[in-house]
PDB file of C-alpha atoms and ligand atoms in Angstrom:
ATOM      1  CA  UNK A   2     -32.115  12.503   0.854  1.00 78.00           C
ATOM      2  CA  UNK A   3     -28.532  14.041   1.716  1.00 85.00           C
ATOM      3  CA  UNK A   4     -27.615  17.033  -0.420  1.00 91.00           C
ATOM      4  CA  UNK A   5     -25.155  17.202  -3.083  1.00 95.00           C
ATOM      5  CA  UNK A   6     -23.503  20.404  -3.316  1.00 97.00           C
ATOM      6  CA  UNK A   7     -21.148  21.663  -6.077  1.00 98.00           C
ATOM      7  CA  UNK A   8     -18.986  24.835  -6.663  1.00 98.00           C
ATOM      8  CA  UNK A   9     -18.200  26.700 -10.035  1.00 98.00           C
ATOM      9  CA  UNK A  10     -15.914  29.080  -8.961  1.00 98.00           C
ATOM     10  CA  UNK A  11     -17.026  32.061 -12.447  1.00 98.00           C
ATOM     11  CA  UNK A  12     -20.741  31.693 -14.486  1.00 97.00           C
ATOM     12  CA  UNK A  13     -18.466  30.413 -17.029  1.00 96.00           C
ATOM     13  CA  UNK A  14     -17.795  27.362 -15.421  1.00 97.00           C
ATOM     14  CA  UNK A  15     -21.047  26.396 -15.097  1.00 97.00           C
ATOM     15  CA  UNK A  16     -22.424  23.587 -16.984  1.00 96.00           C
ATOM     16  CA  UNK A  17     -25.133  23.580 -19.769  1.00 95.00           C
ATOM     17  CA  UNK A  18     -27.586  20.765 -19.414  1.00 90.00           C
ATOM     18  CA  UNK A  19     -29.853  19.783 -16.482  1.00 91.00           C
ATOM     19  CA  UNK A  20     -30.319  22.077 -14.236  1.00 96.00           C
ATOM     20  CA  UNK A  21     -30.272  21.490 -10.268  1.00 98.00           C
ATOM     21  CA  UNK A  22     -33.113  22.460  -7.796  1.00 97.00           C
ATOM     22  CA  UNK A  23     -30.986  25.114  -6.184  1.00 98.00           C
ATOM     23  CA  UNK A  24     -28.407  27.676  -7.256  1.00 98.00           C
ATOM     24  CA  UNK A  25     -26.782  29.924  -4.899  1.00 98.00           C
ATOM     25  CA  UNK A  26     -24.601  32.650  -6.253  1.00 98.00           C
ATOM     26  CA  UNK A  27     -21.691  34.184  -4.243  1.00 98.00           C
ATOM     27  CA  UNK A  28     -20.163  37.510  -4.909  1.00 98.00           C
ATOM     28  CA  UNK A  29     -18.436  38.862  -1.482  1.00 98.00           C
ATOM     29  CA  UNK A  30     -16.947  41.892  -2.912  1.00 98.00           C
ATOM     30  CA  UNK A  31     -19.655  43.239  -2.953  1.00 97.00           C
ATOM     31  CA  UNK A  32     -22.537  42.889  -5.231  1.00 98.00           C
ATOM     32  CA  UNK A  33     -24.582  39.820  -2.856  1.00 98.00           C
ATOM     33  CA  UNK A  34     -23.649  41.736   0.285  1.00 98.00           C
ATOM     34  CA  UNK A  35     -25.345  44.867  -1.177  1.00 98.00           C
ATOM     35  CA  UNK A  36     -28.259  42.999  -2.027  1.00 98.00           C
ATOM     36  CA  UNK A  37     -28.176  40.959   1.554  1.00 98.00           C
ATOM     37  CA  UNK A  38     -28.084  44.591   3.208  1.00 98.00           C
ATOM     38  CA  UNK A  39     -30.466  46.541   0.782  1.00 98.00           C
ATOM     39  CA  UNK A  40     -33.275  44.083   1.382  1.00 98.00           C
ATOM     40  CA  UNK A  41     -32.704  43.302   5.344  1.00 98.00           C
ATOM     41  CA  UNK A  42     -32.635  47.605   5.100  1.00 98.00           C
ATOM     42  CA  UNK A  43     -36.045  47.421   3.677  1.00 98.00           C
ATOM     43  CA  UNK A  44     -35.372  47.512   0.029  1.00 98.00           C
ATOM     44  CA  UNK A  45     -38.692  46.061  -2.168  1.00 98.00           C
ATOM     45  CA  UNK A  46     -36.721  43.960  -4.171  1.00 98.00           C
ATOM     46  CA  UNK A  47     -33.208  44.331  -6.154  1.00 98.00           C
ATOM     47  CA  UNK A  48     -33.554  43.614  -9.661  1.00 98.00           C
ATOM     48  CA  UNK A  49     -29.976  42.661 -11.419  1.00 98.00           C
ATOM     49  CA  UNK A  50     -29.584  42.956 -14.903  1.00 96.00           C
ATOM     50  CA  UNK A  51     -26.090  41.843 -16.701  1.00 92.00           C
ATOM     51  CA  UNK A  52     -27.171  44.557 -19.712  1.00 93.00           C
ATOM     52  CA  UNK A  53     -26.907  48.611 -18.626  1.00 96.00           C
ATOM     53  CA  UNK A  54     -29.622  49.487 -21.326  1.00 97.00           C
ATOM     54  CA  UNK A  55     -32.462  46.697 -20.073  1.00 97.00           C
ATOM     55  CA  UNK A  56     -31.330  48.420 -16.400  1.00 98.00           C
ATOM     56  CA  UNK A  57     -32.045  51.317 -17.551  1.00 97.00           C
ATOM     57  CA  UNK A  58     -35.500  50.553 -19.357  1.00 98.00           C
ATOM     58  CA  UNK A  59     -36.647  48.485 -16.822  1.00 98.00           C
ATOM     59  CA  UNK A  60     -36.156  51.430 -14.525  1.00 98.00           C
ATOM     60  CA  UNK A  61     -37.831  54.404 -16.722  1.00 98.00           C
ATOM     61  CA  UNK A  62     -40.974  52.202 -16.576  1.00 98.00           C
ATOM     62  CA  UNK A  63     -41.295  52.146 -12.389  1.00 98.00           C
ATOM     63  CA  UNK A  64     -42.495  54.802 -10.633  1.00 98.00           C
ATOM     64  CA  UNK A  65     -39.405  57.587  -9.904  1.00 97.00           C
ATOM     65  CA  UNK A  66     -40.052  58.197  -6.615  1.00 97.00           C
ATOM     66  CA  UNK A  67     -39.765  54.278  -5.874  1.00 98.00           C
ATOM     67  CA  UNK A  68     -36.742  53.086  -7.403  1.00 98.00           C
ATOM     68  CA  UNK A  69     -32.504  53.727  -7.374  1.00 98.00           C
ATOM     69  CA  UNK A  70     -29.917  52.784  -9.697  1.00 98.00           C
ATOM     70  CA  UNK A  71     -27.626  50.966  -8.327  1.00 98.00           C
ATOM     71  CA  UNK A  72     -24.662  50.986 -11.226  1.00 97.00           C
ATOM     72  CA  UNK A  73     -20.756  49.390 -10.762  1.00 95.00           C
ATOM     73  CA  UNK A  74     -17.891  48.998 -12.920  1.00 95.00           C
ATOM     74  CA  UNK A  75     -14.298  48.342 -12.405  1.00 91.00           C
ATOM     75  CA  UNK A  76     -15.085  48.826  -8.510  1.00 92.00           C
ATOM     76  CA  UNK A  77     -16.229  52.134  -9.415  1.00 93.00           C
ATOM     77  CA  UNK A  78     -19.663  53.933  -8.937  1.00 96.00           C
ATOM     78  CA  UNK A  79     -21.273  54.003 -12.410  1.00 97.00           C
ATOM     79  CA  UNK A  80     -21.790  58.329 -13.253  1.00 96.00           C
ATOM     80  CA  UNK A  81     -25.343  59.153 -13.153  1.00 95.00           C
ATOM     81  CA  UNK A  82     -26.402  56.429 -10.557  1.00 97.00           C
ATOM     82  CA  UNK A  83     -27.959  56.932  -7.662  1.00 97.00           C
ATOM     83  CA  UNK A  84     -25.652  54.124  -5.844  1.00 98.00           C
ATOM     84  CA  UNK A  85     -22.929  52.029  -6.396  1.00 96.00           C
ATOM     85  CA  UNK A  86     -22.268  48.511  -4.985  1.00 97.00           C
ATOM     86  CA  UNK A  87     -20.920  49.612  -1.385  1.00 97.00           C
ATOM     87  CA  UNK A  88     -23.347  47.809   1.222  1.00 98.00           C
ATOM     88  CA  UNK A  89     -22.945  50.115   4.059  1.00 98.00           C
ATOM     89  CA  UNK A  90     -24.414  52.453   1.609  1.00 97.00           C
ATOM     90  CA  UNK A  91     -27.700  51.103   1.159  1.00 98.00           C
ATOM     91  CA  UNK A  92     -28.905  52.946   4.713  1.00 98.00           C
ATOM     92  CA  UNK A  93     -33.008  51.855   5.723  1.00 98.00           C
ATOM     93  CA  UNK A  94     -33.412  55.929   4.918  1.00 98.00           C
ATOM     94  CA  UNK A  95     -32.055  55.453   1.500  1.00 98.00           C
ATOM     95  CA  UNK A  96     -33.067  52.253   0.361  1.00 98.00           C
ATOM     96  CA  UNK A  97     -36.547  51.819   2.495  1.00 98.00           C
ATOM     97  CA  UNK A  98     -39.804  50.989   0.062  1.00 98.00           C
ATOM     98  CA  UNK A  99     -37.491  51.280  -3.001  1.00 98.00           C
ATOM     99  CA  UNK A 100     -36.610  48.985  -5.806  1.00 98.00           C
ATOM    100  CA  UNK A 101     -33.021  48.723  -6.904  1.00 98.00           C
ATOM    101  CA  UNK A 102     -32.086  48.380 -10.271  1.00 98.00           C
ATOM    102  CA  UNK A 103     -28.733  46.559  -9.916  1.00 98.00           C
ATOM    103  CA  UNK A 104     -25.906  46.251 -12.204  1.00 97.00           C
ATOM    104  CA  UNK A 105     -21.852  45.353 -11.621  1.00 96.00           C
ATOM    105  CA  UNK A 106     -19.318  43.929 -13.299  1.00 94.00           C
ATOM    106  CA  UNK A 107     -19.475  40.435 -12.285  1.00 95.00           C
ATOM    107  CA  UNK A 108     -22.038  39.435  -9.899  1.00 96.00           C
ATOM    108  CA  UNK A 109     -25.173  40.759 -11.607  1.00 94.00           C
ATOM    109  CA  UNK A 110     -23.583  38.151 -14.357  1.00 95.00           C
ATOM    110  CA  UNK A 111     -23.870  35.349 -12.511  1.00 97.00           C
ATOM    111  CA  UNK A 112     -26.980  35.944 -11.608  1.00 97.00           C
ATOM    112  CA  UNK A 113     -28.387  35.988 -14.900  1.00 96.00           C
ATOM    113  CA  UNK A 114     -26.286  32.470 -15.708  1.00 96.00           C
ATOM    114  CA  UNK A 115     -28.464  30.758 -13.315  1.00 97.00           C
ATOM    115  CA  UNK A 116     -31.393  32.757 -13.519  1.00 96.00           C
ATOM    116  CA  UNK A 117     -33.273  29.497 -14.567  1.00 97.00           C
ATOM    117  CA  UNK A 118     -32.987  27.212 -11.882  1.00 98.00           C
ATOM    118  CA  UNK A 119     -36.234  26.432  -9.558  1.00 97.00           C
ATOM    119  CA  UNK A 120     -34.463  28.041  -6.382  1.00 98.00           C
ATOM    120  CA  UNK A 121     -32.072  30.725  -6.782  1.00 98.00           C
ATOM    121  CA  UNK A 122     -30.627  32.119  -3.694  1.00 98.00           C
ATOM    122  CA  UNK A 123     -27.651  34.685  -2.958  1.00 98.00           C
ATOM    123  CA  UNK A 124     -25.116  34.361  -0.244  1.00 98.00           C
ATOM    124  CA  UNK A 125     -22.767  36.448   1.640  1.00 98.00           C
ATOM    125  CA  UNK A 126     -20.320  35.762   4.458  1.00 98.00           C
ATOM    126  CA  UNK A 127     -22.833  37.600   6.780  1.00 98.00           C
ATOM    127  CA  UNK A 128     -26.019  35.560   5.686  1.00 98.00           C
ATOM    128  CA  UNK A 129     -24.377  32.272   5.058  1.00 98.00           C
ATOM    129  CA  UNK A 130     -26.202  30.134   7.894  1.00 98.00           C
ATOM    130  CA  UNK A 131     -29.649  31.378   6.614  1.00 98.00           C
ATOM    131  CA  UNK A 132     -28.754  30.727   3.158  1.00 98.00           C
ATOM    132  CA  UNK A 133     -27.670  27.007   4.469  1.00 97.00           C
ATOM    133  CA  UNK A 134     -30.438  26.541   6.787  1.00 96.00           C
ATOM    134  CA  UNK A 135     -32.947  27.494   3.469  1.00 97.00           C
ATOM    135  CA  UNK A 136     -31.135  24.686   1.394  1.00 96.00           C
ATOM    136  CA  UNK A 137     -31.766  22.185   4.248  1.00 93.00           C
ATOM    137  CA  UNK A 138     -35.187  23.056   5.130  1.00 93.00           C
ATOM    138  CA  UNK A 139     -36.398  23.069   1.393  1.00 94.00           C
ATOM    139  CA  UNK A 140     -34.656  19.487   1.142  1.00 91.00           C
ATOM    140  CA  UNK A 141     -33.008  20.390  -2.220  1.00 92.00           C
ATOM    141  CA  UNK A 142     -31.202  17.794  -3.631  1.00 93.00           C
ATOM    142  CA  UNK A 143     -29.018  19.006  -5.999  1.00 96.00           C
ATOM    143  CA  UNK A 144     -27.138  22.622  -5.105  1.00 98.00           C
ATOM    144  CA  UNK A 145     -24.996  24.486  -7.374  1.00 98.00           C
ATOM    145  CA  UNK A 146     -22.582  27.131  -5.391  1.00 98.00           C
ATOM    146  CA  UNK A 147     -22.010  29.900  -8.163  1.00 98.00           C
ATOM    147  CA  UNK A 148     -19.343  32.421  -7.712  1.00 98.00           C
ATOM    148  CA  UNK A 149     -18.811  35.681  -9.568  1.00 98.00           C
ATOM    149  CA  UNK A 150     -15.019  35.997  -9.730  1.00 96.00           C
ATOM    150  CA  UNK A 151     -13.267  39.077 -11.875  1.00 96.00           C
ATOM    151  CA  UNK A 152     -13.809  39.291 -15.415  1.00 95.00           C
ATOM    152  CA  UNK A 153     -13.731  34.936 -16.076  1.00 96.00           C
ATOM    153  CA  UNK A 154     -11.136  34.576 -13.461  1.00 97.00           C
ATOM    154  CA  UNK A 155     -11.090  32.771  -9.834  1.00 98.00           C
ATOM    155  CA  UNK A 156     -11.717  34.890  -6.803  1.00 97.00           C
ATOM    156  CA  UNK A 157     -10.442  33.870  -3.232  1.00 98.00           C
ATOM    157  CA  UNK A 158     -13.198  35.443  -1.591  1.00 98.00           C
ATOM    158  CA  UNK A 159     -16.071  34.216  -3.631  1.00 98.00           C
ATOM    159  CA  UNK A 160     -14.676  30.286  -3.063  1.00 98.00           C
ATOM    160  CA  UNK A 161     -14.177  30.986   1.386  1.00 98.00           C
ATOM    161  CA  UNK A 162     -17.734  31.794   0.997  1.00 98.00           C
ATOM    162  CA  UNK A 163     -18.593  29.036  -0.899  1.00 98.00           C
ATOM    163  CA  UNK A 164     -17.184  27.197   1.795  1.00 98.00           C
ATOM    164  CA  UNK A 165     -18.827  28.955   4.513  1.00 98.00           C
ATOM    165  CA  UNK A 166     -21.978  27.938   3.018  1.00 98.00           C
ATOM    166  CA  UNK A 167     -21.130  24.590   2.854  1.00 97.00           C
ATOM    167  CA  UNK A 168     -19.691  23.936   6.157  1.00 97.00           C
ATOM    168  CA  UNK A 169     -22.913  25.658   8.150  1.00 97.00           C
ATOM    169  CA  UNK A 170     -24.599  23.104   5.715  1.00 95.00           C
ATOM    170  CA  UNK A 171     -22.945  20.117   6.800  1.00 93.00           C
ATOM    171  CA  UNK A 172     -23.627  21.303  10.522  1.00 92.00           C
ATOM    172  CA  UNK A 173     -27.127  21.376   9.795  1.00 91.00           C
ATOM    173  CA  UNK A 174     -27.940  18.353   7.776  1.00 86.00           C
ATOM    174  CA  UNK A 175     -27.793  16.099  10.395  1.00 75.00           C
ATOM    175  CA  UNK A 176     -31.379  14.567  10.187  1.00 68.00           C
ATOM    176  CA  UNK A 177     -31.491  10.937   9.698  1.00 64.00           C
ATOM    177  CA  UNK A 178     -31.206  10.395   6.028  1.00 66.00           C
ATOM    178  CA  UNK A 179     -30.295  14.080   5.036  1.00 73.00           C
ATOM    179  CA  UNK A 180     -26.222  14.837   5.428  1.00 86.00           C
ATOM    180  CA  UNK A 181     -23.888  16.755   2.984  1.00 90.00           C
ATOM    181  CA  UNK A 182     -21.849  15.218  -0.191  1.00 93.00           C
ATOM    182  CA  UNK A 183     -20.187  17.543  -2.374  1.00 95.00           C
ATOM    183  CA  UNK A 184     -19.881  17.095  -6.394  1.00 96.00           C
ATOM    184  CA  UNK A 185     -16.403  18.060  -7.441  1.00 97.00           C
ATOM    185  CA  UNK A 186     -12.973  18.902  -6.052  1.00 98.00           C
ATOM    186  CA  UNK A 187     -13.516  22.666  -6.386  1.00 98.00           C
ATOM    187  CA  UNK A 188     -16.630  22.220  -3.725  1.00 98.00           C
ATOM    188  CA  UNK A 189     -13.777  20.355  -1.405  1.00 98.00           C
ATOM    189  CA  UNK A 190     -10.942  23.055  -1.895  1.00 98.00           C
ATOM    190  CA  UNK A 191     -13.493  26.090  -0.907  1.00 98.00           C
ATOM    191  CA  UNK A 192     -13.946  24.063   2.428  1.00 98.00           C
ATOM    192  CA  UNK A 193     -10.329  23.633   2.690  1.00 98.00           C
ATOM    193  CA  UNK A 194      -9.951  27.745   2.184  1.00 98.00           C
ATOM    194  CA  UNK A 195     -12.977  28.365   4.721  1.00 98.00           C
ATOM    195  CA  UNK A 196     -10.963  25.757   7.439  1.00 98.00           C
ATOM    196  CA  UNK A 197      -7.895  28.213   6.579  1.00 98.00           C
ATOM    197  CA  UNK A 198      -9.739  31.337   7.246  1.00 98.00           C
ATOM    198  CA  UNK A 199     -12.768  31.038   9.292  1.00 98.00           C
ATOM    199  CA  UNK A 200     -11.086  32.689  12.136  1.00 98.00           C
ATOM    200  CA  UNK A 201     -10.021  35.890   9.987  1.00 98.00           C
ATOM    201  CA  UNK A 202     -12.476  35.744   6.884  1.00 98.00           C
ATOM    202  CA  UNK A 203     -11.650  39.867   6.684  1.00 98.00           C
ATOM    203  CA  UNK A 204      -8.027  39.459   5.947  1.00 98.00           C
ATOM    204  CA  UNK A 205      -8.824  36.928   3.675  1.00 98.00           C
ATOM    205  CA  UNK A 206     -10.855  39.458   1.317  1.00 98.00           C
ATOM    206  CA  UNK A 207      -8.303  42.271   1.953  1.00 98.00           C
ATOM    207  CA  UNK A 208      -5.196  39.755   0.472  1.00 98.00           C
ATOM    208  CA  UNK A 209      -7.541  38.659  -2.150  1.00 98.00           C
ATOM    209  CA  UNK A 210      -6.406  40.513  -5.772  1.00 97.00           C
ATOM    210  CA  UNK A 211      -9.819  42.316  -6.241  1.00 97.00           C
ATOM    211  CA  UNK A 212      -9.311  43.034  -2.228  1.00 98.00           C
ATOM    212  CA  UNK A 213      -6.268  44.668  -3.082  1.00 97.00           C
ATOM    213  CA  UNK A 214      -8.517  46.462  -6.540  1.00 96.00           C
ATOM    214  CA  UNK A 215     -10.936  48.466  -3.737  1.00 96.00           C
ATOM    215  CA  UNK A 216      -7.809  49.170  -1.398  1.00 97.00           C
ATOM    216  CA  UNK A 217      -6.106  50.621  -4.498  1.00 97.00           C
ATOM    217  CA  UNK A 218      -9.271  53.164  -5.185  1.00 96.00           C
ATOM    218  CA  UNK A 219      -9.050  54.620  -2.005  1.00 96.00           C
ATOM    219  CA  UNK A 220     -10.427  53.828   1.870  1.00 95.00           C
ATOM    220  CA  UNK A 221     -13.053  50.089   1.842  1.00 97.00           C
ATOM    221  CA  UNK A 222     -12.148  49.727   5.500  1.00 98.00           C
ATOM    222  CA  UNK A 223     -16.095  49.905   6.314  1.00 98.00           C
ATOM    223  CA  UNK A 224     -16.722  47.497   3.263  1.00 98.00           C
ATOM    224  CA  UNK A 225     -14.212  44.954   4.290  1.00 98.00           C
ATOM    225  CA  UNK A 226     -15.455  45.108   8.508  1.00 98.00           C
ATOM    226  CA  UNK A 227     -19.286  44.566   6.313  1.00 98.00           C
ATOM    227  CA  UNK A 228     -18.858  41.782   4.008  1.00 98.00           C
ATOM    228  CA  UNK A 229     -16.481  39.775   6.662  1.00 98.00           C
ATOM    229  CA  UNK A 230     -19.104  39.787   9.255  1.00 98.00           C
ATOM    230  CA  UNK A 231     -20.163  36.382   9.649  1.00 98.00           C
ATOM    231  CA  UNK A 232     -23.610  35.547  10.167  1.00 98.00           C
ATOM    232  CA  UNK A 233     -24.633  39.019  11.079  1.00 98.00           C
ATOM    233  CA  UNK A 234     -27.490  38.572   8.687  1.00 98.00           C
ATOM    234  CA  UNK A 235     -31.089  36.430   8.617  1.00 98.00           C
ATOM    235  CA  UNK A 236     -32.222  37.746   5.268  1.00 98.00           C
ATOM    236  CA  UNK A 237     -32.475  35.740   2.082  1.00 98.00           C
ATOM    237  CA  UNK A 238     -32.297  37.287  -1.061  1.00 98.00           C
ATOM    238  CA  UNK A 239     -34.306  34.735  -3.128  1.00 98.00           C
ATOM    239  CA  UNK A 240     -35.727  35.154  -7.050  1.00 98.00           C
ATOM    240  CA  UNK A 241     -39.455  35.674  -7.105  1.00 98.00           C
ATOM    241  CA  UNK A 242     -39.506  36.220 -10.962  1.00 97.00           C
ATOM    242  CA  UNK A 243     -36.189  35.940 -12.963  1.00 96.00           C
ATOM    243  CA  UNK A 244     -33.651  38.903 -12.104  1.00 97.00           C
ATOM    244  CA  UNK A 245     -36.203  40.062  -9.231  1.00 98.00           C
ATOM    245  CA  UNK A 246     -34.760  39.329  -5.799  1.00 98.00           C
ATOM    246  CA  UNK A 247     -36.608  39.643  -2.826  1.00 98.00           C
ATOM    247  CA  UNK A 248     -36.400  38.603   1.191  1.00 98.00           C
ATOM    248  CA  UNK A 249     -37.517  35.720   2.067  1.00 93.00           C
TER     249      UNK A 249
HETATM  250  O1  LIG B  18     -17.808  42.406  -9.604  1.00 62.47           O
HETATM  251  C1  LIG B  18     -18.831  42.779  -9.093  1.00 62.47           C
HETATM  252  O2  LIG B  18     -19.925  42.415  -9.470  1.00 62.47           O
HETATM  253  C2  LIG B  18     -18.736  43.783  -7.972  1.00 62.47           C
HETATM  254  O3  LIG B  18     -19.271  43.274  -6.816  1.00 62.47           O
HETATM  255  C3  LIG B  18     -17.373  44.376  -7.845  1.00 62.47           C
HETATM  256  S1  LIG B  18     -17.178  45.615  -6.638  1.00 62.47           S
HETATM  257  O4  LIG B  18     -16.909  45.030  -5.353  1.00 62.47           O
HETATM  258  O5  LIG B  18     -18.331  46.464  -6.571  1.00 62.47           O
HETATM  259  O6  LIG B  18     -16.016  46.384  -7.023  1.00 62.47           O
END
């Protein structure tokens, strides 16, 4: 059965109604990077919460010597947190054995959108083939590419990764009976980007406006060089209970 993958570029896009059998949701700068690094570092699981007082609940109740807040707003560390959403941060020192209680301004959002759907995966520039070669080996049918953008708005970044995704998907489907269709013209124009930028996916994110946010709060060179790196990555970062990522 070929797969039918579409993007919504924000979770506000996203449609009510039937859900499909896989969700994958996309936030380059930086929140699914963090998590892609924090559990290929050794992390127990990141657990992403939209709401800063469930975060903080949720946390009280796990043993303090086995969990870190990880708390971003604006771009900016959260005060009081342990971390904030950089993934060069998240060291195997740091982060090793620990749970991460995970909150930012717009990724952590769309994760709880889609929180519902059967398979619930999140992607990165550096883990995109892994994330693609999960969608093909689990034979989902329906996939729904979710980005986080900014605040309800489009991000560049979010939609070249969408169609990073996609593309190592269509290399990989090539089974008899299996191949790639995608479900709207959003899903085609995120290719389009990805054809435009595969060769320099980090100057991409730096032109990109919330790029441009993180240059204007000081020095993201490491950041940028991190969440451009292209299939540097094997991990997985898929729900085991809803909010609860783990690797896989
Ligand atoms: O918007 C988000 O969820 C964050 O990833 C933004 S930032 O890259 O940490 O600034």
């Amino acid at each position: 059965m070929p797969v039918l993958i579409s993007y919504y570029p924000t979770s506000e896009l996203v449609p009510e109604g039937a859900l499909p059998d896989a969700a994958v949701v996309i936030d380059v700068l930086r929140a699914t990077t963090t998590i892609a690094w924090s559990l290929h570092n050794g992390a127990e699981a990141v657990q992403a919460f939209a709401d800063l007082e469930a975060l903080q609940a949720a946390a009280d109740a796990w043993p303090a010597e086995r969990r870190l807040r990880a708390g971003e707003r604006g771009g900016a560390r959260l005060e009081g947190f342990e971390l904030g959403n950089s993934p060069i941060a998240v060291s195997p020192e740091l982060v090793g054995g620990k749970r991460i209680f995970m909150s930012t301004t717009n990724g952590t959002r769309s994760l709880d959108r889609v929180r519902q759907v059967p398979l619930l995966l999140t992607a990165c520039l550096p883990n995109r083939g892994a994330v693609a070669r999960r969608l093909v080996e689990r034979g989902c049918g329906r996939v729904w590419i979710v980005g986080s953008g900014w605040e309800g708005d489009y991000s560049l970044e979010d939609s070249l990764a969408a169609g990073a995704v996609a593309s190592a998907a269509m290399e990989l489907a090539v089974a008899p009976h299996v191949g790639v269709n995608f479900g709207n013209d959003e899903m085609l124009a995120a290719l389009a980007l990805w054809q435009q930028w595969r060769h320099d996916p980090e100057t991409c994110l730096r032109v990109a406006s919330h790029g441009q946010r993180l240059i204007g709060l000081g020095d993201h060179d490491a950041d940028f060089r991190c969440c451009a790196a292209i299939d540097s990555l094997q991990v997985v970062p898929t729900q085991v209970e809803p909010g609860v990522l783990q690797a896989r």
